Amino acid sequence: MAHVRTLVEAGRHVVLTHGNGPQVGNILLKNQLTADVVPPVPLDWCGAQTQATIGTLIMNALDPIPAAVVVTRTLVDPGDPAFADPDKPIGRYFPESEARRFEAHGEVWRSFERGWRRVVASPQPLRILDAPAAIALMEAGYVVVAAGGGGVPVARTADGKLGGVEAVIDKDRAAAVLARAVGADTLIIATDVPNAVVGYGTPGARPLGAVTAAELRDLHAAGHFASGSMGPKVEAATRFVEDGGRLSVITSLERLADDKSGTRVSKQMER
Amino acid sequence: MAHVRTLVEAGRHVVLTHGNGPQVGNILLKNQLTADVVPPVPLDWCGAQTQATIGTLIMNALDPIPAAVVVTRTLVDPGDPAFADPDKPIGRYFPESEARRFEAHGEVWRSFERGWRRVVASPQPLRILDAPAAIALMEAGYVVVAAGGGGVPVARTADGKLGGVEAVIDKDRAAAVLARAVGADTLIIATDVPNAVVGYGTPGARPLGAVTAAELRDLHAAGHFASGSMGPKVEAATRFVEDGGRLSVITSLERLADDKSGTRVSKQMER
C-alpha cells in the first residue's frame, strides 16, 4: 500500500481491486477437508469472504487515508458457455480417489500432470453490479476497494432473482470492466515484473514499453503472452482502451506511481 | 428482508446490521479441524468473512432496492479488561484432550457442563470506524449493511497502527454505537419474540410495551432479562436512548414495520 499511498498523495482518485487465488485456495481446502462435518460454502461465498479479509488489511494499511471496502457482485450470464465446459483449475491437487469423492458431490475434477484438481467455470463479467456504490464512495473522498477476486459471481434466474453461482471470475477481466464502470482514466495492472515481455524466453526477448491497443492485440494473437499469467493482463489492458479508456499500464508494484514506466497501452501512440 | 422492504417502501432510510454466531461457528470449526494443514484465520478475519457473505445474501434479497455492504471495522481499546479475562464462549464443544491441544496454540478454553469450549474477549465497541462510509452511502440512497457481527475488531498498537485483534464484539452493543454514529432516529432490534418480557418464566410474566430508558435500566438491574439473550438487547436499547437516540424498539422480525408493537424505549413515556 506504500505505492498506492504515493498515488493518492499525488492527487489521484484511486479505486483498487485485487486477486484472491491463494486465499480462496485455503478456504476451498478447508471446505474439502471438513466436508463430512461442516457444510462446504459455495464459490460465491468463498469470493465474498476474501473481499472482506483482504479489504480490511488494505484499509488498515492505508490508514489514515480514508478507505472503504464495498462488497461487490459481478453479474454473469447463466448461459455463458464457460458453465458447460468448466476449465479454470482452482485449489490444491488431490489424489484421484479423493477427486472422485468430490465429483460424487457434483464437482468437476480433471487429471493434470501433478494430480487431480477441481475445475470451475470462469464466465465473462458482464457488469459490476455494485460499481455505483463504489462511485458514491469515491465521490465522497474514499479510496475504494471493489470487485476483489473478480467480484462475487451472481446471475439472474428465470424469474429475475439474483443469486450466487458456482464460478470464479478472472480478476483482470473484472478490473477492466470495473475501471470503465467507475469512469477511470487509467487502468494500472500491478504485477511482479516491470513490463510485459515480447518473445519471453527467446534470445530476442524485449520489454514492451509504449504500445497501441491494436499492436498489443496483434502481439497477443501471435502468442507472445502466457495464457495463465501475462495473457489475461494483456487482454484486460487492451479491452479497457478499446472500450474507451485512455491508458492501461502493466507494471510492477514498485513502479505503480511512475508515469513513464511499464507497458503503456493507448489507442494512439503516446508521444 | 420482506419486512425490511416494507420499511424502505414506507420511506424510511435503513441501515442494517446483523449477527454472525452460527456462521463464525462453522468457520471456527473448519479452522480447528484443519489446523495441522491450513493456517487457521484469526477472529477478525472470521468476522470480516461473515460480513461479506451475509451482506451479499441481504443485497440479493433486497434487489431491486439499491443496497450496499460496507466492510466495517469496530475500534476497541487494547487495554479493555475483557482481554485479561476472556469470557465469551464461541464455537462448538470439544473433548478436553482437543481443548488442551488448542490451548497449546495460545487459545483459552473452559470447561462447561456440556464439554470444553473456547472463550474469547468481548471488549466494548468504542467507535465504528467505517460509519462515515456507511453515511456516505446512505446519503446516496442506499440501504446500507454495516457492522455485521459487531464489526471487525481492530485496535491501535502503541505506534498508532491499526490491526485486527483476537476478539468478538457483541452485535447488540455495536448496533447501539452504529445507530448513534449514523444519526439514526430509531434503533430497532429484531428478534424471535414480539416483546421483552418482565418476570419471564414466572406466573406474573408480562410483555413489556412502552417504557422509559430509566425504567428499563431498573428492570434489567433487578435481573428480569437473561444475560445471554434478552439482556444485551435491553442494554443496547437503553444505551441508544440514554446517548440521545429518540426511540429503541425490541420486537419480532414480523412486526418490524409496525410502529405500535414491541418493547418501545424512549426517554420519556410515549403517549
Coordinates of C-alpha atoms in Angstrom, one line a residue:
Chain A
M1 CA 0.0 0.0 0.0
A2 CA 3.0 2.3 0.3
H3 CA 2.9 2.6 -3.5
V4 CA -0.8 3.3 -3.6
R5 CA -0.3 5.9 -0.9
T6 CA 2.1 7.7 -3.3
L7 CA -0.6 7.7 -6.0
V8 CA -3.2 9.1 -3.5
E9 CA -0.8 11.8 -2.2
A10 CA -0.2 12.8 -5.9
G11 CA -3.9 13.7 -6.0
R12 CA -5.1 10.6 -7.9
H13 CA -8.5 9.2 -7.2
V14 CA -7.9 5.5 -6.6
V15 CA -10.2 2.5 -6.9
L16 CA -8.4 -0.7 -6.0
T17 CA -9.1 -4.2 -6.9
H18 CA -7.2 -7.4 -6.1
G19 CA -6.8 -11.1 -6.7
N20 CA -7.6 -13.8 -4.2
G21 CA -6.2 -17.1 -5.5
P22 CA -4.2 -18.2 -2.5
Q23 CA -6.9 -17.1 0.0
V24 CA -9.6 -18.9 -1.9
G25 CA -7.3 -21.9 -2.2
N26 CA -7.1 -22.1 1.6
I27 CA -10.8 -21.7 2.1
L28 CA -11.5 -24.5 -0.5
L29 CA -9.1 -26.8 1.2
K30 CA -10.8 -26.3 4.5
N31 CA -14.1 -27.0 2.7
Q32 CA -12.8 -30.1 1.2
L33 CA -11.1 -31.5 4.4
T34 CA -14.2 -30.9 6.5
A35 CA -17.0 -31.6 4.1
D36 CA -18.3 -34.5 6.2
V37 CA -18.7 -32.4 9.3
V38 CA -19.4 -28.8 8.2
P39 CA -21.4 -27.8 5.1
P40 CA -18.9 -26.6 2.5
V41 CA -19.6 -23.0 1.4
P42 CA -20.2 -22.3 -2.3
L43 CA -17.7 -20.4 -4.5
D44 CA -19.6 -17.1 -4.4
W45 CA -19.2 -17.2 -0.6
C46 CA -15.5 -18.0 -0.9
G47 CA -15.0 -15.0 -3.1
A48 CA -17.1 -12.7 -0.8
Q49 CA -15.0 -13.8 2.2
T50 CA -11.8 -12.8 0.6
Q51 CA -13.1 -9.4 -0.4
A52 CA -13.7 -8.6 3.3
T53 CA -10.5 -10.0 4.7
I54 CA -8.1 -8.6 2.1
G55 CA -10.1 -5.4 2.0
T56 CA -9.7 -4.9 5.8
L57 CA -6.0 -5.4 5.5
I58 CA -5.8 -2.8 2.8
M59 CA -7.9 -0.3 4.8
N60 CA -5.7 -0.8 7.9
A61 CA -2.5 -0.4 5.8
L62 CA -3.8 2.8 4.1
D63 CA -4.9 4.4 7.4
P64 CA -5.1 7.4 8.0
I65 CA -6.1 7.8 4.3
P66 CA -9.9 7.3 4.2
A67 CA -10.6 4.0 2.5
A68 CA -13.7 1.9 2.2
V69 CA -14.4 -1.7 1.1
V70 CA -17.6 -2.3 -1.0
V71 CA -18.7 -6.0 -1.2
T72 CA -19.1 -6.2 -4.9
R73 CA -21.1 -8.6 -7.0
T74 CA -20.3 -9.2 -10.7
L75 CA -23.2 -10.2 -12.9
V76 CA -22.6 -13.1 -15.3
D77 CA -24.8 -14.8 -17.9
P78 CA -26.1 -18.2 -16.7
G79 CA -25.9 -19.2 -20.4
D80 CA -22.2 -18.3 -20.6
P81 CA -20.5 -21.2 -22.5
A82 CA -18.0 -21.5 -19.6
F83 CA -20.7 -23.2 -17.5
A84 CA -21.0 -26.0 -20.0
D85 CA -17.2 -26.6 -20.1
P86 CA -15.5 -25.6 -16.8
D87 CA -11.8 -25.2 -17.3
K88 CA -10.4 -22.9 -14.6
P89 CA -8.3 -25.1 -12.2
I90 CA -8.7 -23.9 -8.5
G91 CA -7.4 -25.2 -5.2
R92 CA -4.9 -27.9 -4.5
Y93 CA -4.0 -31.1 -6.2
F94 CA -5.6 -34.2 -4.7
P95 CA -5.2 -38.0 -5.4
E96 CA -7.7 -39.5 -7.8
S97 CA -9.6 -41.3 -5.1
E98 CA -10.4 -38.0 -3.3
A99 CA -11.2 -36.3 -6.6
R100 CA -13.8 -39.0 -7.3
R101 CA -15.3 -38.5 -3.9
F102 CA -15.8 -34.7 -4.6
E103 CA -17.2 -35.5 -8.0
A104 CA -19.9 -37.5 -6.3
H105 CA -20.8 -34.3 -4.6
G106 CA -21.3 -32.6 -8.0
E107 CA -17.9 -31.0 -8.6
V108 CA -15.9 -31.3 -11.8
W109 CA -12.3 -32.6 -11.4
R110 CA -9.6 -33.1 -14.0
S111 CA -6.4 -35.0 -14.2
F112 CA -3.3 -32.9 -14.6
E113 CA 0.4 -33.9 -14.6
R114 CA 0.7 -33.2 -10.9
G115 CA -2.6 -34.9 -9.8
W116 CA -6.3 -34.2 -9.9
R117 CA -7.6 -30.7 -9.5
R118 CA -11.0 -29.1 -9.4
V119 CA -12.0 -27.1 -12.4
V120 CA -14.8 -24.5 -12.4
A121 CA -16.4 -22.1 -14.9
S122 CA -14.8 -18.7 -15.4
P123 CA -17.6 -16.8 -17.2
Q124 CA -17.2 -13.3 -18.7
P125 CA -18.0 -10.5 -16.3
L126 CA -21.0 -8.6 -17.8
R127 CA -21.5 -5.9 -15.2
I128 CA -20.0 -4.9 -11.8
L129 CA -23.4 -4.6 -10.0
D130 CA -22.0 -2.6 -7.1
A131 CA -19.9 -0.1 -9.1
P132 CA -22.5 2.7 -8.4
A133 CA -21.8 2.3 -4.7
A134 CA -18.1 2.4 -5.4
I135 CA -18.6 5.6 -7.3
A136 CA -20.6 7.2 -4.5
L137 CA -17.8 6.4 -2.1
M138 CA -15.1 7.7 -4.5
E139 CA -17.0 10.9 -4.8
A140 CA -17.2 11.2 -1.1
G141 CA -13.4 11.1 -1.0
Y142 CA -12.6 7.5 -0.2
V143 CA -10.0 5.2 -1.7
V144 CA -12.4 2.4 -2.7
V145 CA -11.6 -1.3 -2.7
A146 CA -14.1 -3.1 -5.0
A147 CA -14.6 -6.3 -7.1
G148 CA -11.8 -8.2 -5.3
G149 CA -11.2 -11.6 -6.7
G150 CA -13.1 -10.5 -9.8
G151 CA -16.3 -9.9 -7.7
V152 CA -18.8 -12.3 -6.2
P153 CA -20.3 -14.1 -9.1
V154 CA -24.1 -13.7 -9.4
A155 CA -26.7 -14.4 -12.1
R156 CA -30.4 -13.8 -12.5
T157 CA -32.6 -16.8 -12.5
A158 CA -35.5 -17.1 -15.0
D159 CA -37.8 -15.3 -12.5
G160 CA -35.4 -12.4 -12.3
K161 CA -34.0 -13.1 -8.8
L162 CA -30.3 -12.6 -8.1
G163 CA -28.3 -15.4 -6.7
G164 CA -24.7 -16.6 -6.3
V165 CA -23.3 -19.0 -8.9
E166 CA -20.6 -21.7 -8.7
A167 CA -17.9 -19.9 -10.7
V168 CA -14.8 -17.7 -10.5
I169 CA -14.3 -14.5 -12.4
D170 CA -11.0 -13.6 -13.8
K171 CA -9.7 -10.6 -11.7
D172 CA -8.0 -8.9 -14.7
R173 CA -11.1 -9.1 -16.9
A174 CA -13.2 -7.8 -14.0
A175 CA -10.7 -5.0 -13.4
A176 CA -11.2 -3.8 -17.0
V177 CA -15.0 -3.7 -16.6
L178 CA -14.8 -2.0 -13.2
A179 CA -12.4 0.6 -14.5
R180 CA -14.8 1.6 -17.2
A181 CA -17.8 1.4 -14.8
V182 CA -16.2 3.9 -12.4
G183 CA -15.1 6.2 -15.3
A184 CA -11.4 5.6 -14.7
D185 CA -8.9 7.5 -16.9
T186 CA -6.1 4.9 -16.3
L187 CA -6.1 1.2 -15.6
I188 CA -2.9 0.1 -13.8
I189 CA -2.3 -3.6 -13.6
A190 CA 0.4 -4.1 -10.9
T191 CA 2.3 -7.4 -11.1
D192 CA 5.7 -8.8 -10.3
V193 CA 7.5 -7.6 -13.4
P194 CA 8.1 -4.1 -14.7
N195 CA 6.8 -4.8 -18.3
A196 CA 5.1 -7.3 -20.5
V197 CA 7.8 -9.0 -22.5
V198 CA 7.7 -9.9 -26.2
G199 CA 9.4 -13.1 -27.1
Y200 CA 9.7 -14.1 -23.5
G201 CA 12.3 -16.9 -23.0
T202 CA 13.8 -16.4 -26.5
P203 CA 17.1 -14.6 -27.4
G204 CA 15.0 -11.8 -28.9
A205 CA 13.1 -11.1 -25.7
R206 CA 12.4 -7.4 -25.2
P207 CA 10.3 -5.5 -22.6
L208 CA 7.4 -3.7 -24.1
G209 CA 7.0 0.0 -23.4
A210 CA 4.5 2.3 -25.2
V211 CA 2.2 0.3 -27.5
T212 CA -1.1 0.8 -29.1
A213 CA -4.1 -1.4 -28.2
A214 CA -4.1 -2.7 -31.8
E215 CA -0.4 -3.6 -31.8
L216 CA -0.8 -5.3 -28.4
R217 CA -3.8 -7.3 -29.7
D218 CA -1.7 -8.5 -32.6
L219 CA 1.2 -9.5 -30.4
H220 CA -1.1 -11.4 -28.1
A221 CA -2.7 -13.2 -31.1
A222 CA 0.8 -14.1 -32.2
G223 CA 1.2 -16.0 -28.9
H224 CA 3.7 -13.7 -27.1
F225 CA 2.0 -13.9 -23.7
A226 CA 1.3 -16.9 -21.5
S227 CA -2.3 -17.8 -21.1
G228 CA -2.2 -18.2 -17.3
S229 CA -0.2 -15.2 -16.3
M230 CA 0.5 -12.3 -18.6
G231 CA -2.2 -13.2 -21.1
P232 CA -5.2 -12.1 -19.1
K233 CA -3.4 -8.9 -18.1
V234 CA -2.7 -8.0 -21.7
E235 CA -6.3 -8.8 -22.6
A236 CA -7.6 -6.6 -19.8
A237 CA -5.3 -3.7 -20.7
T238 CA -6.3 -4.0 -24.4
R239 CA -10.0 -4.2 -23.6
F240 CA -10.0 -1.2 -21.3
V241 CA -8.5 1.0 -24.1
E242 CA -10.7 -0.4 -26.8
D243 CA -13.8 0.2 -24.7
G244 CA -12.8 3.9 -24.4
G245 CA -10.3 4.1 -21.5
R246 CA -7.4 6.5 -22.1
L247 CA -4.4 4.4 -20.8
S248 CA -3.7 1.0 -19.5
V249 CA -0.4 0.3 -17.8
I250 CA 1.1 -3.1 -16.9
T251 CA 4.0 -2.6 -14.5
S252 CA 5.5 -3.7 -11.2
L253 CA 4.0 -2.6 -7.8
E254 CA 7.2 -0.6 -7.1
R255 CA 6.7 1.4 -10.3
L256 CA 2.9 2.0 -9.8
A257 CA 3.2 5.7 -9.4
D258 CA 5.9 6.3 -12.1
D259 CA 4.2 7.7 -15.1
K260 CA 6.9 6.7 -17.5
S261 CA 7.4 3.0 -16.6
G262 CA 5.7 -0.2 -17.7
T263 CA 3.9 -1.4 -20.8
R264 CA 1.7 1.6 -21.6
V265 CA -1.3 0.9 -23.8
S266 CA -3.2 3.6 -25.5
K267 CA -5.4 4.0 -28.6
Q268 CA -2.7 6.0 -30.4
M269 CA 1.0 6.0 -29.7
E270 CA 1.9 8.2 -26.7
R271 CA 4.5 10.9 -27.5
Chain B
M1 CA -35.8 -8.9 4.0
A2 CA -39.5 -8.7 3.1
H3 CA -40.1 -6.8 6.4
V4 CA -37.1 -4.5 5.7
R5 CA -38.6 -3.9 2.3
T6 CA -41.8 -2.7 3.9
L7 CA -39.8 -0.2 6.0
V8 CA -37.9 1.1 2.9
E9 CA -41.2 1.4 0.9
A10 CA -42.6 3.4 3.8
G11 CA -39.8 6.0 3.1
R12 CA -37.5 5.1 6.0
H13 CA -33.7 5.3 5.5
V14 CA -32.5 2.0 6.7
V15 CA -29.0 0.9 7.9
L16 CA -28.9 -2.8 8.7
T17 CA -26.7 -4.7 10.9
H18 CA -26.8 -8.4 11.8
G19 CA -25.3 -11.2 14.0
N20 CA -23.0 -14.0 12.8
G21 CA -22.8 -16.6 15.5
P22 CA -23.7 -19.7 13.5
Q23 CA -21.6 -18.6 10.5
V24 CA -18.5 -17.9 12.6
G25 CA -19.1 -21.2 14.4
N26 CA -18.7 -23.0 11.2
I27 CA -15.6 -21.1 10.1
L28 CA -14.0 -21.8 13.5
L29 CA -14.8 -25.4 13.3
K30 CA -13.1 -25.6 9.9
N31 CA -10.2 -23.8 11.4
Q32 CA -9.9 -26.2 14.2
L33 CA -10.4 -29.4 12.2
T34 CA -7.7 -28.4 9.6
A35 CA -5.3 -26.5 11.8
D36 CA -2.5 -29.0 11.1
V37 CA -2.9 -28.5 7.3
V38 CA -4.1 -24.9 6.7
P39 CA -3.2 -21.8 8.7
P40 CA -6.2 -21.0 10.9
V41 CA -7.5 -17.5 10.3
P42 CA -7.8 -15.1 13.2
L43 CA -11.1 -14.0 14.7
D44 CA -11.1 -10.6 12.9
W45 CA -10.9 -12.4 9.6
C46 CA -13.7 -14.7 10.6
G47 CA -15.9 -11.7 11.4
A48 CA -15.0 -10.0 8.1
Q49 CA -15.8 -13.1 6.2
T50 CA -19.3 -13.2 7.6
Q51 CA -20.0 -9.5 6.8
A52 CA -19.4 -10.2 3.1
T53 CA -21.3 -13.5 2.8
I54 CA -24.4 -12.4 4.8
G55 CA -24.2 -9.0 3.3
T56 CA -24.3 -10.4 -0.2
L57 CA -27.4 -12.5 0.7
I58 CA -29.1 -9.4 2.0
M59 CA -28.3 -7.3 -1.1
N60 CA -29.6 -10.1 -3.4
A61 CA -32.8 -10.5 -1.3
L62 CA -33.5 -6.7 -1.3
D63 CA -32.9 -6.3 -5.1
P64 CA -34.1 -4.1 -6.9
I65 CA -33.9 -1.8 -3.9
P66 CA -30.3 -0.4 -4.0
A67 CA -28.3 -1.8 -1.2
A68 CA -24.6 -1.8 -0.4
V69 CA -22.4 -3.6 2.1
V70 CA -19.6 -1.7 3.8
V71 CA -16.9 -3.9 5.4
T72 CA -16.9 -2.3 8.8
R73 CA -14.2 -2.2 11.5
T74 CA -15.0 -1.5 15.1
L75 CA -12.3 0.0 17.3
V76 CA -11.7 -1.4 20.7
D77 CA -9.3 -0.5 23.5
P78 CA -6.4 -3.0 23.7
G79 CA -6.4 -2.2 27.4
D80 CA -10.1 -3.3 27.7
P81 CA -10.4 -5.6 30.8
A82 CA -12.1 -8.2 28.6
F83 CA -8.7 -9.1 27.1
A84 CA -7.3 -10.1 30.6
D85 CA -10.4 -12.3 31.3
P86 CA -11.9 -13.7 28.1
D87 CA -15.4 -15.0 28.9
K88 CA -17.4 -15.1 25.7
P89 CA -17.8 -18.8 24.6
I90 CA -17.7 -19.3 20.8
G91 CA -17.8 -22.3 18.5
R92 CA -18.6 -25.9 19.4
Y93 CA -17.9 -28.0 22.4
F94 CA -14.9 -30.3 22.2
P95 CA -13.5 -33.0 24.5
E96 CA -10.8 -31.9 27.0
S97 CA -8.0 -33.6 25.0
E98 CA -8.7 -31.5 22.0
A99 CA -9.2 -28.3 24.1
R100 CA -5.8 -28.8 25.6
R101 CA -4.3 -29.1 22.1
F102 CA -5.8 -25.8 21.1
E103 CA -4.6 -24.2 24.3
A104 CA -1.1 -25.2 23.3
H105 CA -1.7 -22.9 20.3
G106 CA -2.4 -20.0 22.6
E107 CA -6.2 -20.2 22.8
V108 CA -8.2 -20.1 26.0
W109 CA -10.7 -22.9 26.7
R110 CA -13.0 -23.5 29.6
S111 CA -14.9 -26.5 30.9
F112 CA -18.7 -26.2 30.8
E113 CA -21.4 -28.8 31.6
R114 CA -21.5 -30.0 28.0
G115 CA -17.8 -30.1 27.4
W116 CA -14.9 -27.7 26.7
R117 CA -15.4 -24.6 24.7
R118 CA -13.2 -21.8 23.5
V119 CA -13.7 -18.4 25.3
V120 CA -12.6 -15.1 23.8
A121 CA -12.6 -11.5 24.8
S122 CA -15.7 -9.4 24.1
P123 CA -14.4 -5.9 24.5
Q124 CA -16.6 -2.7 24.4
P125 CA -17.1 -1.2 20.9
L126 CA -15.6 2.3 21.2
R127 CA -16.2 3.5 17.6
I128 CA -17.5 2.2 14.3
L129 CA -14.5 3.2 12.2
D130 CA -16.3 2.9 8.9
A131 CA -19.6 4.6 9.9
P132 CA -18.7 7.6 7.8
A133 CA -18.6 5.4 4.7
A134 CA -22.0 4.0 5.7
I135 CA -23.3 7.5 6.0
A136 CA -22.0 8.5 2.5
L137 CA -23.8 5.5 1.0
M138 CA -27.0 6.2 3.0
E139 CA -27.0 9.8 1.7
A140 CA -26.5 8.4 -1.8
G141 CA -29.8 6.5 -1.4
Y142 CA -28.6 3.0 -0.5
V143 CA -29.9 0.6 2.2
V144 CA -26.6 0.1 3.9
V145 CA -25.4 -3.1 5.6
A146 CA -22.7 -2.3 8.2
A147 CA -21.0 -3.6 11.3
G148 CA -22.3 -7.2 10.8
G149 CA -21.3 -9.5 13.7
G150 CA -20.5 -6.4 15.7
G151 CA -17.8 -5.3 13.3
V152 CA -14.3 -6.5 12.5
P153 CA -12.5 -5.9 15.8
V154 CA -9.4 -3.7 15.4
A155 CA -7.2 -1.8 17.8
R156 CA -4.3 0.7 17.6
T157 CA -0.9 -0.5 18.6
A158 CA 1.5 1.7 20.6
D159 CA 2.9 3.2 17.3
G160 CA -0.6 4.1 16.1
K161 CA -1.1 1.4 13.5
L162 CA -4.5 -0.3 13.1
G163 CA -4.6 -4.1 13.2
G164 CA -7.1 -6.8 13.9
V165 CA -7.4 -8.3 17.3
E166 CA -8.5 -11.7 18.6
A167 CA -11.9 -10.8 20.0
V168 CA -15.6 -10.8 19.2
I169 CA -17.8 -7.7 19.6
D170 CA -21.4 -8.0 20.9
K171 CA -23.7 -7.3 17.9
D172 CA -26.3 -5.5 20.0
R173 CA -23.8 -3.2 21.7
A174 CA -22.2 -2.4 18.3
A175 CA -25.7 -1.8 16.9
A176 CA -26.3 0.9 19.5
V177 CA -23.0 2.6 18.7
L178 CA -23.6 2.3 15.0
A179 CA -27.1 3.7 15.3
R180 CA -25.8 6.8 17.1
A181 CA -22.9 7.2 14.6
V182 CA -25.1 7.3 11.6
G183 CA -27.6 9.7 13.3
A184 CA -30.4 7.2 13.5
D185 CA -33.7 8.3 14.9
T186 CA -34.8 4.8 15.8
L187 CA -32.9 1.6 16.7
I188 CA -35.0 -1.5 16.0
I189 CA -33.7 -4.8 17.4
A190 CA -35.5 -7.6 15.6
T191 CA -35.5 -10.9 17.4
D192 CA -37.7 -14.0 17.7
V193 CA -40.2 -12.6 20.2
P194 CA -42.6 -9.6 19.9
N195 CA -41.5 -8.1 23.3
A196 CA -39.1 -8.2 26.1
V197 CA -40.8 -10.0 29.0
V198 CA -40.8 -9.0 32.6
G199 CA -40.8 -11.9 35.1
Y200 CA -40.1 -14.3 32.3
G201 CA -40.9 -17.9 33.3
T202 CA -42.9 -16.8 36.4
P203 CA -46.7 -16.6 36.9
G204 CA -46.5 -12.8 36.8
A205 CA -44.8 -12.7 33.4
R206 CA -45.9 -9.8 31.2
P207 CA -44.8 -8.4 27.9
L208 CA -43.2 -5.0 28.1
G209 CA -44.7 -2.3 25.8
A210 CA -43.8 1.4 26.2
V211 CA -41.2 2.0 28.8
T212 CA -38.7 4.7 29.6
A213 CA -34.9 4.1 29.5
A214 CA -34.7 4.7 33.2
E215 CA -37.4 2.2 34.0
L216 CA -35.9 -0.4 31.7
R217 CA -32.5 0.0 33.3
D218 CA -34.1 -0.6 36.7
L219 CA -35.9 -3.7 35.5
H220 CA -32.6 -5.0 34.0
A221 CA -30.7 -4.3 37.2
A222 CA -33.5 -6.3 39.0
G223 CA -32.5 -9.4 36.9
H224 CA -35.5 -9.6 34.6
F225 CA -33.5 -10.3 31.4
A226 CA -31.3 -13.3 30.7
S227 CA -27.6 -12.3 30.3
G228 CA -27.1 -14.3 27.1
S229 CA -30.2 -13.4 25.2
M230 CA -32.5 -10.5 26.0
G231 CA -30.0 -8.8 28.4
P232 CA -27.7 -7.5 25.7
K233 CA -30.7 -6.3 23.6
V234 CA -32.1 -4.4 26.6
E235 CA -28.7 -2.9 27.3
A236 CA -28.3 -1.7 23.7
A237 CA -31.9 -0.3 23.6
T238 CA -31.3 1.6 26.8
R239 CA -27.9 2.9 25.8
F240 CA -29.1 4.2 22.5
V241 CA -31.8 6.3 24.1
E242 CA -29.5 7.4 27.0
D243 CA -26.9 8.5 24.4
G244 CA -29.5 10.7 22.7
G245 CA -31.4 8.4 20.4
R246 CA -35.2 9.0 20.1
L247 CA -36.6 5.5 20.3
S248 CA -35.4 1.9 20.6
V249 CA -37.7 -0.9 19.8
I250 CA -37.3 -4.6 20.6
T251 CA -39.7 -6.7 18.6
S252 CA -40.1 -9.6 16.3
L253 CA -38.9 -9.5 12.6
E254 CA -42.6 -9.8 11.6
R255 CA -43.5 -6.7 13.4
L256 CA -40.5 -4.6 12.3
A257 CA -42.5 -2.1 10.4
D258 CA -45.4 -1.9 12.9
D259 CA -45.0 1.4 14.8
K260 CA -47.2 0.3 17.7
S261 CA -45.7 -3.1 18.5
G262 CA -42.8 -4.3 20.7
T263 CA -41.0 -3.0 23.7
R264 CA -40.6 0.7 22.9
V265 CA -38.0 2.5 24.9
S266 CA -37.8 6.3 25.0
K267 CA -36.5 9.0 27.3
Q268 CA -40.0 10.0 28.4
M269 CA -43.1 7.9 28.2
E270 CA -44.6 7.8 24.6
R271 CA -48.2 9.0 24.6

